[in-house]
Protein backbone atom coordinates (compact mmCIF):
# COMPACT_ATOMS: atom_id res chain seq x y z
CA UNK A 1 0.00 0.00 0.00
CA UNK A 2 1.35 3.39 -0.97
CA UNK A 3 2.25 5.45 2.07
CA UNK A 4 0.89 8.88 1.33
CA UNK A 5 1.03 10.40 4.78
CA UNK A 6 2.62 13.80 4.65
CA UNK A 7 4.22 13.46 1.24
CA UNK A 8 1.28 14.53 -0.94
CA UNK A 9 -1.22 17.35 -0.90
CA UNK A 10 -4.45 17.03 1.07
CA UNK A 11 -6.69 16.40 -1.95
CA UNK A 12 -4.37 13.65 -3.19
CA UNK A 13 -4.37 11.97 0.22
CA UNK A 14 -8.19 12.18 0.37
CA UNK A 15 -8.43 10.24 -2.90
CA UNK A 16 -5.57 7.77 -2.48
CA UNK A 17 -4.64 7.11 1.17
CA UNK A 18 -5.60 3.55 2.11
CA UNK A 19 -7.05 3.06 -1.37
CA UNK A 20 -4.42 1.00 -3.20
CA UNK A 21 -5.96 -1.21 -5.92
CA UNK A 22 -6.84 -4.81 -5.12
CA UNK A 23 -3.67 -6.87 -5.74
CA UNK A 24 -5.62 -10.00 -6.77
CA UNK A 25 -7.88 -8.55 -9.47
CA UNK A 26 -6.51 -5.07 -10.10
CA UNK A 27 -9.89 -3.59 -9.09
CA UNK A 28 -9.20 0.14 -8.75
CA UNK A 29 -11.74 0.46 -5.96
CA UNK A 30 -10.74 -1.86 -3.11
CA UNK A 31 -13.52 -4.40 -2.41
CA UNK A 32 -15.79 -4.26 0.63
CA UNK A 33 -14.73 -7.13 2.89
CA UNK A 34 -17.79 -8.64 4.57
CA UNK A 35 -16.08 -11.76 5.93
CA UNK A 36 -16.27 -12.01 9.72
CA UNK A 37 -13.40 -14.49 9.97
CA UNK A 38 -10.07 -15.21 8.26
CA UNK A 39 -8.46 -18.52 7.29
CA UNK A 40 -5.21 -19.22 9.13
CA UNK A 41 -2.12 -20.77 7.54
CA UNK A 42 -1.61 -23.16 10.45
CA UNK A 43 -2.66 -22.24 13.99
CA UNK A 44 -1.97 -18.57 14.57
CA UNK A 45 -0.76 -18.06 10.99
CA UNK A 46 -2.62 -14.86 10.21
CA UNK A 47 -2.41 -13.15 6.84
CA UNK A 48 -1.89 -9.39 7.25
CA UNK A 49 -2.88 -9.77 10.92
CA UNK A 50 -6.59 -10.35 10.26
CA UNK A 51 -8.30 -12.85 12.54
CA UNK A 52 -11.90 -11.85 13.37
CA UNK A 53 -14.12 -8.96 12.22
CA UNK A 54 -14.32 -7.16 15.55
CA UNK A 55 -10.54 -7.03 15.97
CA UNK A 56 -9.82 -6.00 12.37
CA UNK A 57 -11.28 -5.76 8.87
CA UNK A 58 -9.48 -4.60 5.70
CA UNK A 59 -12.22 -2.14 4.72
CA UNK A 60 -12.02 -0.58 8.17
CA UNK A 61 -8.22 -0.48 7.91
CA UNK A 62 -8.56 1.37 4.59
CA UNK A 63 -10.77 4.01 6.24
CA UNK A 64 -8.45 4.30 9.24
CA UNK A 65 -5.42 4.84 6.97
CA UNK A 66 -7.33 7.52 5.08
CA UNK A 67 -8.38 9.30 8.31
CA UNK A 68 -4.85 9.24 9.76
CA UNK A 69 -3.43 10.64 6.52
CA UNK A 70 -6.02 13.44 6.38
CA UNK A 71 -5.53 14.59 9.98
CA UNK A 72 -1.75 14.14 9.82
CA UNK A 73 -1.82 11.65 12.71
CA UNK A 74 0.14 8.45 13.31
CA UNK A 75 -2.96 6.39 14.17
CA UNK A 76 -6.71 6.37 13.53
CA UNK A 77 -9.53 4.16 14.81
CA UNK A 78 -13.00 4.07 13.31
CA UNK A 79 -16.19 3.36 15.24
CA UNK A 80 -19.90 2.72 14.78
CA UNK A 81 -20.72 6.34 15.70
CA UNK A 82 -19.11 9.54 16.89
CA UNK A 83 -20.30 8.84 20.41
CA UNK A 84 -18.88 5.31 20.30
CA UNK A 85 -15.50 6.86 19.41
CA UNK A 86 -15.82 9.36 22.27
CA UNK A 87 -16.80 6.61 24.71
CA UNK A 88 -13.78 4.47 23.77
CA UNK A 89 -11.41 7.41 24.20
CA UNK A 90 -12.92 8.52 27.52
CA UNK A 91 -12.86 5.04 29.00
CA UNK A 92 -9.31 4.44 27.73
CA UNK A 93 -8.01 7.68 29.24
CA UNK A 94 -10.03 8.11 32.45
CA UNK A 95 -10.38 6.35 35.76
CA UNK A 96 -12.78 6.99 38.65
CA UNK A 97 -12.00 10.31 40.33
CA UNK A 98 -10.77 11.96 37.10
CA UNK A 99 -12.41 15.06 35.68
CA UNK A 100 -13.14 16.32 32.20
CA UNK A 101 -13.10 20.04 31.52
CA UNK A 102 -15.65 20.55 28.77
CA UNK A 103 -16.40 23.48 26.49
CA UNK A 104 -19.73 25.11 27.31
CA UNK A 105 -21.32 24.59 23.94
CA UNK A 106 -20.09 21.16 22.88
CA UNK A 107 -22.38 18.65 21.21
CA UNK A 108 -25.15 17.82 23.70
CA UNK A 109 -24.55 14.09 23.41
CA UNK A 110 -20.93 14.52 24.55
CA UNK A 111 -22.09 16.21 27.74
CA UNK A 112 -24.79 13.55 28.23
CA UNK A 113 -22.25 10.73 27.77
CA UNK A 114 -19.87 12.14 30.37
CA UNK A 115 -22.46 13.41 32.87
CA UNK A 116 -24.97 10.57 32.73
CA UNK A 117 -23.03 7.47 31.67
CA UNK A 118 -19.51 8.05 33.03
CA UNK A 119 -20.69 10.19 35.98
CA UNK A 120 -22.13 7.25 37.94
CA UNK A 121 -18.73 5.48 37.47
CA UNK A 122 -16.97 8.32 39.24
CA UNK A 123 -15.93 10.65 36.41
CA UNK A 124 -16.53 14.34 37.03
CA UNK A 125 -17.30 17.05 34.50
CA UNK A 126 -16.84 20.80 34.69
CA UNK A 127 -17.91 23.26 32.03
CA UNK A 128 -16.07 26.38 30.89
CA UNK A 129 -16.09 28.80 27.94
CA UNK A 130 -13.06 27.46 26.03
CA UNK A 131 -12.83 30.57 23.85
CA UNK A 132 -11.81 32.40 27.06
CA UNK A 133 -8.31 31.00 27.77
CA UNK A 134 -8.02 32.91 31.05
CA UNK A 135 -11.14 31.12 32.29
CA UNK A 136 -9.65 27.78 31.20
CA UNK A 137 -6.40 28.53 32.99
CA UNK A 138 -8.26 29.51 36.17
CA UNK A 139 -10.36 26.32 36.01
CA UNK A 140 -7.23 24.16 35.65
CA UNK A 141 -5.51 25.96 38.52
CA UNK A 142 -8.52 25.46 40.75
CA UNK A 143 -8.50 21.71 40.18
CA UNK A 144 -6.66 19.48 37.70
CA UNK A 145 -8.49 17.82 34.81
CA UNK A 146 -7.36 14.69 33.00
CA UNK A 147 -8.98 15.81 29.74
CA UNK A 148 -9.70 19.21 28.24
CA UNK A 149 -12.35 18.80 25.54
CA UNK A 150 -13.19 21.44 22.97
CA UNK A 151 -15.20 21.88 19.80
CA UNK A 152 -14.08 24.66 17.52
CA UNK A 153 -16.07 25.98 15.75
CA UNK A 154 -18.58 25.02 18.44
CA UNK A 155 -22.10 23.74 18.05
CA UNK A 156 -24.35 25.65 17.50
CA UNK A 157 -22.93 29.08 18.41
CA UNK A 158 -19.76 28.77 16.30
CA UNK A 159 -17.43 30.01 19.04
CA UNK A 160 -13.77 29.78 18.06
CA UNK A 161 -11.13 28.51 20.48
CA UNK A 162 -7.40 29.09 20.07
CA UNK A 163 -6.22 25.48 19.73
CA UNK A 164 -2.53 26.38 20.06
CA UNK A 165 -3.18 28.32 23.26
CA UNK A 166 -5.41 25.62 24.69
CA UNK A 167 -2.85 22.93 23.89
CA UNK A 168 -0.18 24.92 25.76
CA UNK A 169 -2.42 25.28 28.82
CA UNK A 170 -3.46 21.63 28.69
CA UNK A 171 0.12 20.40 28.40
CA UNK A 172 1.29 22.59 31.29
CA UNK A 173 -1.53 21.17 33.45
CA UNK A 174 -0.82 17.57 32.45
CA UNK A 175 -4.18 17.18 30.69
CA UNK A 176 -4.94 15.57 27.35
CA UNK A 177 -6.33 18.10 24.88
CA UNK A 178 -9.09 16.63 22.74
CA UNK A 179 -10.55 18.53 19.78
CA UNK A 180 -13.84 17.47 18.22
CA UNK A 181 -13.05 18.44 14.61
CA UNK A 182 -16.45 17.45 13.20
CA UNK A 183 -17.52 20.96 12.21
CA UNK A 184 -14.33 22.00 10.42
CA UNK A 185 -13.30 18.57 9.09
CA UNK A 186 -9.63 17.95 8.25
CA UNK A 187 -10.16 19.81 4.98
CA UNK A 188 -10.22 23.07 6.96
CA UNK A 189 -8.40 22.46 10.25
CA UNK A 190 -5.63 20.19 11.61
CA UNK A 191 -5.78 20.21 15.42
CA UNK A 192 -2.86 17.77 15.88
CA UNK A 193 -0.55 20.15 14.00
CA UNK A 194 -1.76 22.93 16.33
CA UNK A 195 -0.74 20.89 19.39
CA UNK A 196 -3.87 18.88 20.31
CA UNK A 197 -3.40 15.31 21.55
CA UNK A 198 -6.47 13.66 20.06
CA UNK A 199 -8.93 14.51 17.28
CA UNK A 200 -12.48 13.16 17.52
CA UNK A 201 -14.93 12.97 14.62
CA UNK A 202 -18.52 12.20 14.01
CA UNK A 203 -17.86 10.92 10.47
CA UNK A 204 -21.66 10.93 10.13
CA UNK A 205 -21.32 14.60 9.23
CA UNK A 206 -18.87 16.11 6.70
CA UNK A 207 -16.53 13.14 6.31
CA UNK A 208 -19.31 10.79 5.19
CA UNK A 209 -20.89 13.86 3.67
CA UNK A 210 -24.08 12.37 2.19
CA UNK A 211 -26.32 11.79 5.24
CA UNK A 212 -26.32 8.05 4.60
CA UNK A 213 -23.91 6.55 7.14
CA UNK A 214 -23.37 6.91 10.90
CA UNK A 215 -19.77 6.64 12.13
CA UNK A 216 -17.04 8.09 14.30
CA UNK A 217 -13.26 8.22 14.57
CA UNK A 218 -10.27 9.02 16.76
CA UNK A 219 -6.96 10.25 15.34
CA UNK A 220 -3.88 10.58 17.54
CA UNK A 221 -0.09 10.35 17.66
CA UNK A 222 0.63 8.84 21.09
CA UNK A 223 1.39 5.12 20.73
CA UNK A 224 0.41 4.12 24.28
CA UNK A 225 -2.94 5.93 24.21
CA UNK A 226 -3.61 4.48 20.76
CA UNK A 227 -3.03 0.95 22.10
CA UNK A 228 -5.41 1.62 25.01
CA UNK A 229 -8.13 3.01 22.74
CA UNK A 230 -7.63 0.19 20.25
CA UNK A 231 -8.00 -2.32 23.06
CA UNK A 232 -11.22 -0.57 24.10
CA UNK A 233 -12.47 -0.76 20.49
CA UNK A 234 -11.68 -4.49 20.40
CA UNK A 235 -12.91 -5.37 23.88
CA UNK A 236 -16.13 -3.32 23.77
CA UNK A 237 -16.76 -3.78 20.06
CA UNK A 238 -18.42 -0.59 18.76
CA UNK A 239 -16.59 -0.95 15.42
CA UNK A 240 -17.75 0.38 12.06
CA UNK A 241 -19.31 -2.27 9.85
CA UNK A 242 -17.63 -2.91 6.48
CA UNK A 243 -20.28 -1.18 4.35
CA UNK A 244 -20.35 1.81 6.70
CA UNK A 245 -16.56 2.07 6.52
CA UNK A 246 -16.66 1.82 2.73
CA UNK A 247 -19.36 4.49 2.35
CA UNK A 248 -17.35 6.82 4.58
CA UNK A 249 -14.24 6.19 2.51
CA UNK A 250 -16.16 7.02 -0.65
CA UNK A 251 -17.51 10.23 0.88
CA UNK A 252 -14.06 11.36 1.99
CA UNK A 253 -12.69 11.34 -1.55
CA UNK A 254 -14.72 14.49 -2.36
CA UNK A 255 -14.29 16.13 1.05
CA UNK A 256 -12.04 18.97 -0.12
CA UNK A 257 -14.38 19.96 -2.97
CA UNK A 258 -17.45 19.75 -0.79
CA UNK A 259 -15.96 21.82 2.05
CA UNK A 260 -14.96 24.51 -0.40
CA UNK A 261 -18.54 24.77 -1.72
CA UNK A 262 -20.09 24.46 1.76
CA UNK A 263 -17.90 27.36 2.90
CA UNK A 264 -18.71 29.56 -0.13
CA UNK A 265 -22.45 28.94 0.20
CA UNK A 266 -22.42 29.45 3.97
CA UNK A 267 -20.57 32.75 3.57
CA UNK A 268 -23.23 34.00 1.12
CA UNK A 269 -26.06 32.78 3.37
CA UNK A 270 -24.47 34.42 6.44
CA UNK A 271 -24.09 37.72 4.59
CA UNK A 272 -27.71 37.55 3.38
CA UNK A 273 -29.01 36.85 6.89
CA UNK A 274 -26.82 39.57 8.43
CA UNK A 275 -28.51 42.10 6.18
CA UNK A 276 -32.07 40.91 6.85
CA UNK A 277 -34.24 43.05 9.17
CA UNK A 278 -35.83 40.02 10.88
CA UNK A 279 -32.48 38.56 11.91
CA UNK A 280 -31.02 39.95 15.13
CA UNK A 281 -27.65 38.22 15.05
CA UNK A 282 -25.71 35.88 12.79
CA UNK A 283 -23.14 33.44 14.12
CA UNK A 284 -20.60 32.63 11.37
CA UNK A 285 -16.82 32.85 11.75
CA UNK A 286 -16.48 34.02 8.14
CA UNK A 287 -18.14 37.35 9.00
CA UNK A 288 -15.58 40.01 10.02
CA UNK A 289 -17.99 41.00 12.82
CA UNK A 290 -17.65 37.54 14.44
CA UNK A 291 -15.45 37.82 17.56
CA UNK A 292 -13.44 34.76 16.48
CA UNK A 293 -13.00 35.80 12.85
CA UNK A 294 -9.26 36.57 12.97
CA UNK A 295 -8.49 33.50 15.03
CA UNK A 296 -10.52 31.27 12.73
CA UNK A 297 -8.69 32.73 9.74
CA UNK A 298 -5.37 31.90 11.42
CA UNK A 299 -6.11 28.27 12.28
CA UNK A 300 -8.62 27.23 9.58
CA UNK A 301 -8.34 27.30 5.79
CA UNK A 302 -12.07 28.05 5.36
CA UNK A 303 -14.97 28.87 7.65
CA UNK A 304 -17.17 25.83 7.08
CA UNK A 305 -20.81 25.21 6.26
CA UNK A 306 -22.67 25.88 9.52
CA UNK A 307 -24.44 29.19 10.13
CA UNK A 308 -26.58 29.97 13.17
CA UNK A 309 -28.90 32.93 13.50
CA UNK A 310 -30.92 34.56 16.27
CA UNK A 311 -34.37 36.00 15.62
CA UNK A 312 -36.23 38.27 18.03
CA UNK A 313 -37.86 35.50 20.06
CA UNK A 314 -38.54 31.76 20.24
CA UNK A 315 -41.84 31.92 18.33
CA UNK A 316 -40.21 33.66 15.34
CA UNK A 317 -37.31 31.21 15.35
CA UNK A 318 -39.70 28.26 15.35
CA UNK A 319 -41.80 29.74 12.54
CA UNK A 320 -38.67 30.37 10.44
CA UNK A 321 -37.40 26.84 11.10
CA UNK A 322 -40.71 25.37 9.98
CA UNK A 323 -41.15 27.51 6.87
CA UNK A 324 -38.21 26.73 4.59
CA UNK A 325 -38.64 24.27 1.73
CA UNK A 326 -35.17 23.54 0.35
CA UNK A 327 -33.67 23.61 3.84
CA UNK A 328 -35.28 20.51 5.31
CA UNK A 329 -36.17 20.53 8.99
CA UNK A 330 -33.99 17.72 10.35
CA UNK A 331 -31.29 16.97 12.88
CA UNK A 332 -27.67 16.36 11.90
CA UNK A 333 -25.48 18.37 9.51
CA UNK A 334 -22.66 18.10 7.01
CA UNK A 335 -24.48 16.42 4.12
CA UNK A 336 -24.68 17.78 0.58
CA UNK A 337 -28.30 18.86 1.19
CA UNK A 338 -29.18 21.91 3.27
CA UNK A 339 -30.80 21.32 6.65
CA UNK A 340 -32.59 23.54 9.15
CA UNK A 341 -32.45 22.81 12.88
CA UNK A 342 -34.08 24.32 15.96
CA UNK A 343 -31.42 23.34 18.56
CA UNK A 344 -33.41 24.01 21.73
CA UNK A 345 -35.90 21.26 20.96
CA UNK A 346 -34.00 19.13 18.45
CA UNK A 347 -30.23 18.52 18.61
CA UNK A 348 -29.71 20.20 21.98
CA UNK A 349 -32.83 19.02 23.83
CA UNK A 350 -30.59 16.91 26.11
CA UNK A 351 -28.87 20.04 27.49
CA UNK A 352 -31.99 22.16 28.05
CA UNK A 353 -31.88 23.80 31.45
CA UNK A 354 -28.11 23.09 31.87
CA UNK A 355 -25.13 25.42 31.43
CA UNK A 356 -24.99 24.20 27.82
CA UNK A 357 -28.54 25.26 26.91
CA UNK A 358 -28.91 27.01 23.54
CA UNK A 359 -30.86 30.29 23.38
CA UNK A 360 -34.48 29.67 22.32
CA UNK A 361 -34.40 32.27 19.56
CA UNK A 362 -31.55 30.55 17.68
CA UNK A 363 -31.80 28.39 14.55
CA UNK A 364 -28.89 26.47 13.02
CA UNK A 365 -28.44 25.97 9.29
CA UNK A 366 -26.31 23.29 7.71
CA UNK A 367 -25.69 24.93 4.35
CA UNK A 368 -25.44 22.36 1.56
CA UNK A 369 -23.82 22.45 -1.85
CA UNK A 370 -26.94 23.41 -3.86
CA UNK A 371 -27.08 26.55 -6.06
CA UNK A 372 -26.68 29.35 -3.57
CA UNK A 373 -29.31 31.59 -5.24
CA UNK A 374 -31.92 28.90 -4.56
CA UNK A 375 -30.87 28.63 -0.93
CA UNK A 376 -31.09 32.37 -0.38
CA UNK A 377 -34.48 32.58 -2.15
CA UNK A 378 -35.77 29.83 0.13
CA UNK A 379 -34.61 31.65 3.28
CA UNK A 380 -35.93 35.00 2.00
CA UNK A 381 -39.38 33.55 1.35
CA UNK A 382 -39.49 31.81 4.73
CA UNK A 383 -38.50 35.03 6.51
CA UNK A 384 -41.32 36.90 4.76
CA UNK A 385 -43.76 34.76 6.71
CA UNK A 386 -42.09 35.28 10.10
C1 LIG B 1 -23.05 14.47 15.66
C2 LIG B 1 -21.93 14.91 16.49
C3 LIG B 1 -21.36 14.04 17.45
C4 LIG B 1 -21.89 12.65 17.72
O1 LIG B 1 -21.70 11.81 16.64
P1 LIG B 1 -22.67 10.58 16.25
O2 LIG B 1 -22.08 10.07 14.98
O3 LIG B 1 -24.06 11.13 16.10
O4 LIG B 1 -22.60 9.60 17.37
C5 LIG B 1 -20.25 14.50 18.15
N1 LIG B 1 -19.77 15.75 17.97
C6 LIG B 1 -20.31 16.60 17.08
C7 LIG B 1 -19.72 17.96 16.91
C8 LIG B 1 -21.40 16.22 16.32
O5 LIG B 1 -21.94 17.09 15.46
Short mmCIF file of C-alpha atoms and ligand atoms in Angstrom, two decimals, residues 80-84 86 106-107 109-110 151 153 155 180-183 200-205 214-216 332-333 364, ligand 1:
data_model
loop_
_atom_site.label_atom_id
_atom_site.label_comp_id
_atom_site.label_asym_id
_atom_site.label_seq_id
_atom_site.Cartn_x
_atom_site.Cartn_y
_atom_site.Cartn_z
CA UNK A 80 -19.90 2.72 14.78
CA UNK A 81 -20.72 6.34 15.70
CA UNK A 82 -19.11 9.54 16.89
CA UNK A 83 -20.30 8.84 20.41
CA UNK A 84 -18.88 5.31 20.30
CA UNK A 86 -15.82 9.36 22.27
CA UNK A 106 -20.09 21.16 22.88
CA UNK A 107 -22.38 18.65 21.21
CA UNK A 109 -24.55 14.09 23.41
CA UNK A 110 -20.93 14.52 24.55
CA UNK A 151 -15.20 21.88 19.80
CA UNK A 153 -16.07 25.98 15.75
CA UNK A 155 -22.10 23.74 18.05
CA UNK A 180 -13.84 17.47 18.22
CA UNK A 181 -13.05 18.44 14.61
CA UNK A 182 -16.45 17.45 13.20
CA UNK A 183 -17.52 20.96 12.21
CA UNK A 200 -12.48 13.16 17.52
CA UNK A 201 -14.93 12.97 14.62
CA UNK A 202 -18.52 12.20 14.01
CA UNK A 203 -17.86 10.92 10.47
CA UNK A 204 -21.66 10.93 10.13
CA UNK A 205 -21.32 14.60 9.23
CA UNK A 214 -23.37 6.91 10.90
CA UNK A 215 -19.77 6.64 12.13
CA UNK A 216 -17.04 8.09 14.30
CA UNK A 332 -27.67 16.36 11.90
CA UNK A 333 -25.48 18.37 9.51
CA UNK A 364 -28.89 26.47 13.02
C1 LIG B 1 -23.05 14.47 15.66
C2 LIG B 1 -21.93 14.91 16.49
C3 LIG B 1 -21.36 14.04 17.45
C4 LIG B 1 -21.89 12.65 17.72
O1 LIG B 1 -21.70 11.81 16.64
P1 LIG B 1 -22.67 10.58 16.25
O2 LIG B 1 -22.08 10.07 14.98
O3 LIG B 1 -24.06 11.13 16.10
O4 LIG B 1 -22.60 9.60 17.37
C5 LIG B 1 -20.25 14.50 18.15
N1 LIG B 1 -19.77 15.75 17.97
C6 LIG B 1 -20.31 16.60 17.08
C7 LIG B 1 -19.72 17.96 16.91
C8 LIG B 1 -21.40 16.22 16.32
O5 LIG B 1 -21.94 17.09 15.46
#
